[in-house]
mmCIF file of C-alpha atoms in Angstrom:
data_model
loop_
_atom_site.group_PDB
_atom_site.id
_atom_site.type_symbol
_atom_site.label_atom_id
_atom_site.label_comp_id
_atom_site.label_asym_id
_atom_site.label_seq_id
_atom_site.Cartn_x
_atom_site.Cartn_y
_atom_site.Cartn_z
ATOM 1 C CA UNK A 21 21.196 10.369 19.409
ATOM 2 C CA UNK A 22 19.823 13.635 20.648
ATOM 3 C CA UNK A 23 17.213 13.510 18.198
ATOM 4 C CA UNK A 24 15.801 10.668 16.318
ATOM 5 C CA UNK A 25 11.920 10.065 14.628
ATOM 6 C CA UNK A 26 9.765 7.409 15.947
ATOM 7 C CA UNK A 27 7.902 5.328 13.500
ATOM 8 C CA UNK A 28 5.006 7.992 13.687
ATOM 9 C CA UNK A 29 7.079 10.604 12.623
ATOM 10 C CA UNK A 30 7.485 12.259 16.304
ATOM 11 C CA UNK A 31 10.605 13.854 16.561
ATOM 12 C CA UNK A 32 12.253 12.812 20.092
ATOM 13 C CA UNK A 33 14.504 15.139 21.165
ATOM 14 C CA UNK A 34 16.137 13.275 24.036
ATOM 15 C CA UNK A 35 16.912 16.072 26.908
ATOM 16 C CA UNK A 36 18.129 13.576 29.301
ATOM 17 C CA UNK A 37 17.306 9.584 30.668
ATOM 18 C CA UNK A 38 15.379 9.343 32.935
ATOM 19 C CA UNK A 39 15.795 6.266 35.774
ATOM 20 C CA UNK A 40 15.959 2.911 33.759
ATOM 21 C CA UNK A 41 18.045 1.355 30.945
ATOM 22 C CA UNK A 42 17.683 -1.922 30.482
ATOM 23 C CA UNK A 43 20.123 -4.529 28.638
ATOM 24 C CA UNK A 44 18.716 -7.196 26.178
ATOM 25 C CA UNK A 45 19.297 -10.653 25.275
ATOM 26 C CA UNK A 46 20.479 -9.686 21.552
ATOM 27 C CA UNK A 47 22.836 -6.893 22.554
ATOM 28 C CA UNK A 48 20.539 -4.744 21.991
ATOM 29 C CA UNK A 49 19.743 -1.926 25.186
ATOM 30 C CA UNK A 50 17.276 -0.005 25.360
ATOM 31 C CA UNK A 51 17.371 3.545 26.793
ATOM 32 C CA UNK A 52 14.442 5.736 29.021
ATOM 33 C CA UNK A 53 14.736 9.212 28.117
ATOM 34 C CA UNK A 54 12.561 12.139 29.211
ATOM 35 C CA UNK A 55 11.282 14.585 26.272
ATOM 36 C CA UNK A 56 9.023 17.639 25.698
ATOM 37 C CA UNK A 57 6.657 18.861 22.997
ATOM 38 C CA UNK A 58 4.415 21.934 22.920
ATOM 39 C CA UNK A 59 0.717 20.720 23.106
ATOM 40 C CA UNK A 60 -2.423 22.400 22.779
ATOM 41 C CA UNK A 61 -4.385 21.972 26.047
ATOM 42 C CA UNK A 62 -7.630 22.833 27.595
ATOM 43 C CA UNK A 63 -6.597 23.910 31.207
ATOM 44 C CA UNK A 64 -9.984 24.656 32.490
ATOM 45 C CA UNK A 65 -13.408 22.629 31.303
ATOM 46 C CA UNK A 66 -14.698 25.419 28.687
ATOM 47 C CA UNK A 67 -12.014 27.777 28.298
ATOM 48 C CA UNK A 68 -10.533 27.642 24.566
ATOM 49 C CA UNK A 69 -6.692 25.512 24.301
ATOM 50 C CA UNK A 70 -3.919 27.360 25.048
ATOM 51 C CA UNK A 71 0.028 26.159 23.991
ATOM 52 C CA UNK A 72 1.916 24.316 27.325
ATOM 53 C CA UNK A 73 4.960 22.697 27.373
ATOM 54 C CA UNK A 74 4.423 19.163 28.115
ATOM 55 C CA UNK A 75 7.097 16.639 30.017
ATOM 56 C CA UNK A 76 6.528 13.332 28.478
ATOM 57 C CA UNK A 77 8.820 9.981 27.796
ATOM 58 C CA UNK A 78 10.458 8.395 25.148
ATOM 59 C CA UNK A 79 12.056 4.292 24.662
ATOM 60 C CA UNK A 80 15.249 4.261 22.376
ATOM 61 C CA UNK A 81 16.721 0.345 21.457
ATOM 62 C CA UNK A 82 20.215 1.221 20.211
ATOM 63 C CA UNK A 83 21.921 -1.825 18.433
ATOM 64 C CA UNK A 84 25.505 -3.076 19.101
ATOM 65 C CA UNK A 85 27.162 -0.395 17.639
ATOM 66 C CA UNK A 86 24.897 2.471 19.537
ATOM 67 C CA UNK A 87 22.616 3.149 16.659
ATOM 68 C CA UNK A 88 18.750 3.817 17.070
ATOM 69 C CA UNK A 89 16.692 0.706 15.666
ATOM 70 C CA UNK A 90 13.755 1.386 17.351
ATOM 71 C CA UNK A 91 12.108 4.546 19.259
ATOM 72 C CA UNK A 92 8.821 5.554 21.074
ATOM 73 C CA UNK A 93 7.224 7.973 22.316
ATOM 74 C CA UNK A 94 3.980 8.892 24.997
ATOM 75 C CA UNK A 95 3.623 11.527 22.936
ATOM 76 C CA UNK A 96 2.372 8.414 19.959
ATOM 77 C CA UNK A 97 0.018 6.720 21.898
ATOM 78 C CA UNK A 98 -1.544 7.511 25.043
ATOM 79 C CA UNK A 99 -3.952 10.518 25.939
ATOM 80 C CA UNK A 100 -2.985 13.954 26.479
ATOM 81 C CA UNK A 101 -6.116 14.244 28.228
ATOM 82 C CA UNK A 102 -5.284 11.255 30.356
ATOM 83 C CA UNK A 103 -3.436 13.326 33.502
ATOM 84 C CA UNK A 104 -4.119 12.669 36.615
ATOM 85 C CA UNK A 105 -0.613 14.104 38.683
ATOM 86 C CA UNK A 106 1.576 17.043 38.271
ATOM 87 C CA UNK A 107 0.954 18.111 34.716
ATOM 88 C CA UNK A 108 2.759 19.580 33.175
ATOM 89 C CA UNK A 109 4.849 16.471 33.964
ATOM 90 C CA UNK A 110 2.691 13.995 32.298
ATOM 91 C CA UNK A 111 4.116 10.472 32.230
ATOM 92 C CA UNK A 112 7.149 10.215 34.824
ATOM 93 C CA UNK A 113 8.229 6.779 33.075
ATOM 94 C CA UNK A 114 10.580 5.008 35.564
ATOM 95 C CA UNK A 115 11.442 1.374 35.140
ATOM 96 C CA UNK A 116 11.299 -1.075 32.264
ATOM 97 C CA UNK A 117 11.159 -4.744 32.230
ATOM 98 C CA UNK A 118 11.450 -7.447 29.270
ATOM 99 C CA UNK A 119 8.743 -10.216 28.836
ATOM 100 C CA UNK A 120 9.139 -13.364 28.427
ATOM 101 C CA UNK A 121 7.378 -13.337 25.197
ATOM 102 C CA UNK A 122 9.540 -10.658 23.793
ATOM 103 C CA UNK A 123 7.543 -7.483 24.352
ATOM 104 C CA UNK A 124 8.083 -4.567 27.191
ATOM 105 C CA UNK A 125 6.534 -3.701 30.381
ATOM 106 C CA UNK A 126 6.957 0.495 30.739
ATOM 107 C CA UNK A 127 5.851 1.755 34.291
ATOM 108 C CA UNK A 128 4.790 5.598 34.316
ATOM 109 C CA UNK A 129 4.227 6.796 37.636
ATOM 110 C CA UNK A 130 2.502 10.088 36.785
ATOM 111 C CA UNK A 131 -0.695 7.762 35.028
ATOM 112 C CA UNK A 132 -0.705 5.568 37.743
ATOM 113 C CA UNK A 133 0.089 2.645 34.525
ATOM 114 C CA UNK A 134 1.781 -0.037 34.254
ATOM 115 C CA UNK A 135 1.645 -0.614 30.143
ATOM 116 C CA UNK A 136 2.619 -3.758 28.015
ATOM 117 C CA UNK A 137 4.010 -2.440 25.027
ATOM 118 C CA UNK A 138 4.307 -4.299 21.624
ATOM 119 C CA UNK A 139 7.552 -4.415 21.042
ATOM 120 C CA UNK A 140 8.145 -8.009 19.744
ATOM 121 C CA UNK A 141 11.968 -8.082 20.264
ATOM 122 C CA UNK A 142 12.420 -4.653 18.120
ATOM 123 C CA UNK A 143 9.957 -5.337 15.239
ATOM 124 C CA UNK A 144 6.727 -4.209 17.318
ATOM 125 C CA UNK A 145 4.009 -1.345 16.417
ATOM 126 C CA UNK A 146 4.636 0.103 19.904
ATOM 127 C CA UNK A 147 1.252 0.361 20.640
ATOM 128 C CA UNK A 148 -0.076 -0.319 24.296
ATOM 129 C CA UNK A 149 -1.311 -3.835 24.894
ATOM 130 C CA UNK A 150 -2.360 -3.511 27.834
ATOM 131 C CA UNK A 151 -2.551 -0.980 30.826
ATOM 132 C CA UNK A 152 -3.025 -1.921 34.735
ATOM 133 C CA UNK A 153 -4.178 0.560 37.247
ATOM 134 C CA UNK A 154 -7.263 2.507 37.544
ATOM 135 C CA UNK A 155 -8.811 3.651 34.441
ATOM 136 C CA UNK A 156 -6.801 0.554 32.308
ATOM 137 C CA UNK A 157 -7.557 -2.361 30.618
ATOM 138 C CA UNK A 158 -8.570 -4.413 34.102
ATOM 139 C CA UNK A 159 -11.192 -4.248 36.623
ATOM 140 C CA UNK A 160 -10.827 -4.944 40.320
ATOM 141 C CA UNK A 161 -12.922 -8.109 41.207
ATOM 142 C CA UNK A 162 -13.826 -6.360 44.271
ATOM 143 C CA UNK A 163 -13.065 -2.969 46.632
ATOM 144 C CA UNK A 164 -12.928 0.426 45.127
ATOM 145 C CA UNK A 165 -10.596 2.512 42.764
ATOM 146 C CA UNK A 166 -8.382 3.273 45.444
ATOM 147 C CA UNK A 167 -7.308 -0.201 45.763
ATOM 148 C CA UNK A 168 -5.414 0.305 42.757
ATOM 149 C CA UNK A 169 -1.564 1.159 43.034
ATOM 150 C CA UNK A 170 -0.609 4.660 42.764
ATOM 151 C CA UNK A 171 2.280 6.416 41.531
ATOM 152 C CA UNK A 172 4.508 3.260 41.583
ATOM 153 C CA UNK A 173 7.880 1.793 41.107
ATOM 154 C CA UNK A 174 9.647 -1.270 40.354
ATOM 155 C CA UNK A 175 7.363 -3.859 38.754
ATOM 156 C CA UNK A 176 9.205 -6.779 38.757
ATOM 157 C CA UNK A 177 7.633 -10.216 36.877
ATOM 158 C CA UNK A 178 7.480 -12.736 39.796
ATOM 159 C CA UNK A 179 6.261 -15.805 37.912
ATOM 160 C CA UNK A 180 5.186 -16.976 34.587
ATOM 161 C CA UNK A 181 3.370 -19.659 32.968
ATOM 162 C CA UNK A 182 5.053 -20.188 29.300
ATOM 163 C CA UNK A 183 4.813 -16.735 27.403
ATOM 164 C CA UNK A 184 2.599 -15.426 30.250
ATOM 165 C CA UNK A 185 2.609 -13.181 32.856
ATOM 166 C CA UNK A 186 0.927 -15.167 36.244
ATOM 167 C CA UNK A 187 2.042 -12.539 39.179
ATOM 168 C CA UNK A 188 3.372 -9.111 38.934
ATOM 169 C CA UNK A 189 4.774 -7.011 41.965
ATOM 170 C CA UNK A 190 5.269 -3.417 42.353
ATOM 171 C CA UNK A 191 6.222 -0.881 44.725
ATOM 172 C CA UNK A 192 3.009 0.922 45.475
ATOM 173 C CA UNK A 193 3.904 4.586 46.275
ATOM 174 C CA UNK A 194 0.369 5.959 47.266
ATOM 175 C CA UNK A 195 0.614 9.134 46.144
ATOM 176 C CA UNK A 196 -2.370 10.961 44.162
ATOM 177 C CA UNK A 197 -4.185 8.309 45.959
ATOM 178 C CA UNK A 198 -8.082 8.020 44.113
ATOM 179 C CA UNK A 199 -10.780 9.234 46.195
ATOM 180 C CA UNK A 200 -14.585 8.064 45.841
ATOM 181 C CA UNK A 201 -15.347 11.842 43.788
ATOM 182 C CA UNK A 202 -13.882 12.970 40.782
ATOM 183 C CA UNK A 203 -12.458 16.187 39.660
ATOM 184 C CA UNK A 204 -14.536 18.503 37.915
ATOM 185 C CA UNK A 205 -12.392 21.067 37.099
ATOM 186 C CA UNK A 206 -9.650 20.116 34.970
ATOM 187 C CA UNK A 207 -10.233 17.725 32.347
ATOM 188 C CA UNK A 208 -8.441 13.917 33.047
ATOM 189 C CA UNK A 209 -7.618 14.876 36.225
ATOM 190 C CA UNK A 210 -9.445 13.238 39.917
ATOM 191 C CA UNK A 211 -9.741 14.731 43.312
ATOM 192 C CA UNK A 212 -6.923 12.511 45.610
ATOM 193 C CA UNK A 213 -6.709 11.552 49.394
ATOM 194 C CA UNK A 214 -4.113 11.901 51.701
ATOM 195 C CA UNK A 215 -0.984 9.270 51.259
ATOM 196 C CA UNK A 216 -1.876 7.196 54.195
ATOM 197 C CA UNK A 217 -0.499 4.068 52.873
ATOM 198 C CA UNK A 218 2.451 4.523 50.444
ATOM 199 C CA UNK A 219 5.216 2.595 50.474
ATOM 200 C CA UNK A 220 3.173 -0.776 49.822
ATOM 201 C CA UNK A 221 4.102 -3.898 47.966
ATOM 202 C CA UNK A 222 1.664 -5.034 45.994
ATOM 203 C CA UNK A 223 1.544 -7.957 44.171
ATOM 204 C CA UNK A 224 -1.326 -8.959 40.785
ATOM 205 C CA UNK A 225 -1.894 -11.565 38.227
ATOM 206 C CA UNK A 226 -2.385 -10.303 35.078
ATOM 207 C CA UNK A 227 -2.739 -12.630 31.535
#
């Protein structure tokens, strides 16, 4: 189980979980795991890449008999150039949640993301359906990018309509907090504010 492929051909090379597994309906249970790959990165905007050692997260569904049937990875999907917090430590995954229509929620508090992830009760592509928080797939109807959660925990599906999603809470940490200017100096990354206000619940609707 150390090391298994996702469908991508990303090698996973588990080196320990990390926070959340979470028990299915089938028997089925899927497992958070933290993993790290050697990426080329541009550090500073117009200095040439340079090899880093990058802390990402991986989702392993292991069957009844504890046998990998289905495996993801950050590494597969979202942005290397997407990080906003403590990189190297890119995605800090830390809770997922089952949908009622048979896909996963994945919260990463290091992208500020919540993500919707096709997973279509272990047949899915994987690939994000959605992200919430700043710089995803929604926009606030009013206020400013801090608004947004930051560096959450514990989304939790409060109600439903049918296969839908109708109000989402989470833990709203605070920290890395958006301010009104952005970073210039590394690339994917914004200036922050001080955590005045962590430790929020917050609660959204989301389709």
């Amino acid at each position: 189980l150390k090391t298994v492929p996702t469908a991508r051909g990303t090698i996973v090379t588990a080196s320990f979980f990390e926070h959340d597994v979470l028990p299915l309906a089938d028997g089925h249970v899927i497992l958070l795991v933290r993993h790290e790959m050697t990426v080329d990165i541009v550090s500073v905007i117009g200095s040439p890449p340079s090899p880093v050692s990058v802390t990402g997260n991986a989702l392993i569904a292991l069957d009844e008999s504890f046998q990998p049937v289905w495996v993801w990875s950050t590494f597969d999907y979202l942005d290397i150039n997407r990080r906003p917090m403590l990189f190297p430590d890119w995605t800090y995954c830390n809770a997922i949640v089952a949908t009622p229509d048979g896909h996963l929620l994945l919260s990463s508090r290091h992208q500020g993301w919540i993500m919707k992830l096709d997973y279509a009760n272990g047949v899915g592509s994987g690939r994000p359906l959605w992200t919430l928080g700043f710089g995803g797939t929604f926009a606030l109807t009013g206020g400013d990018p801090g608004d947004w959660f930051y560096s959450q925990h514990a989304p939790s599906i409060v109600a439903t309509d049918g296969a839908l999603i109708t109000r989402l809470a989470v833990v709203d940490n605070g920290n890395g907090r958006l301010s009104l200017i952005q970073s210039d100096v590394l690339p994917g990354t914004w200036a922050t504010s001080p955590d005045t206000i962590s430790g929020r619940h917050r609660s959204v609707s989301v389709s």
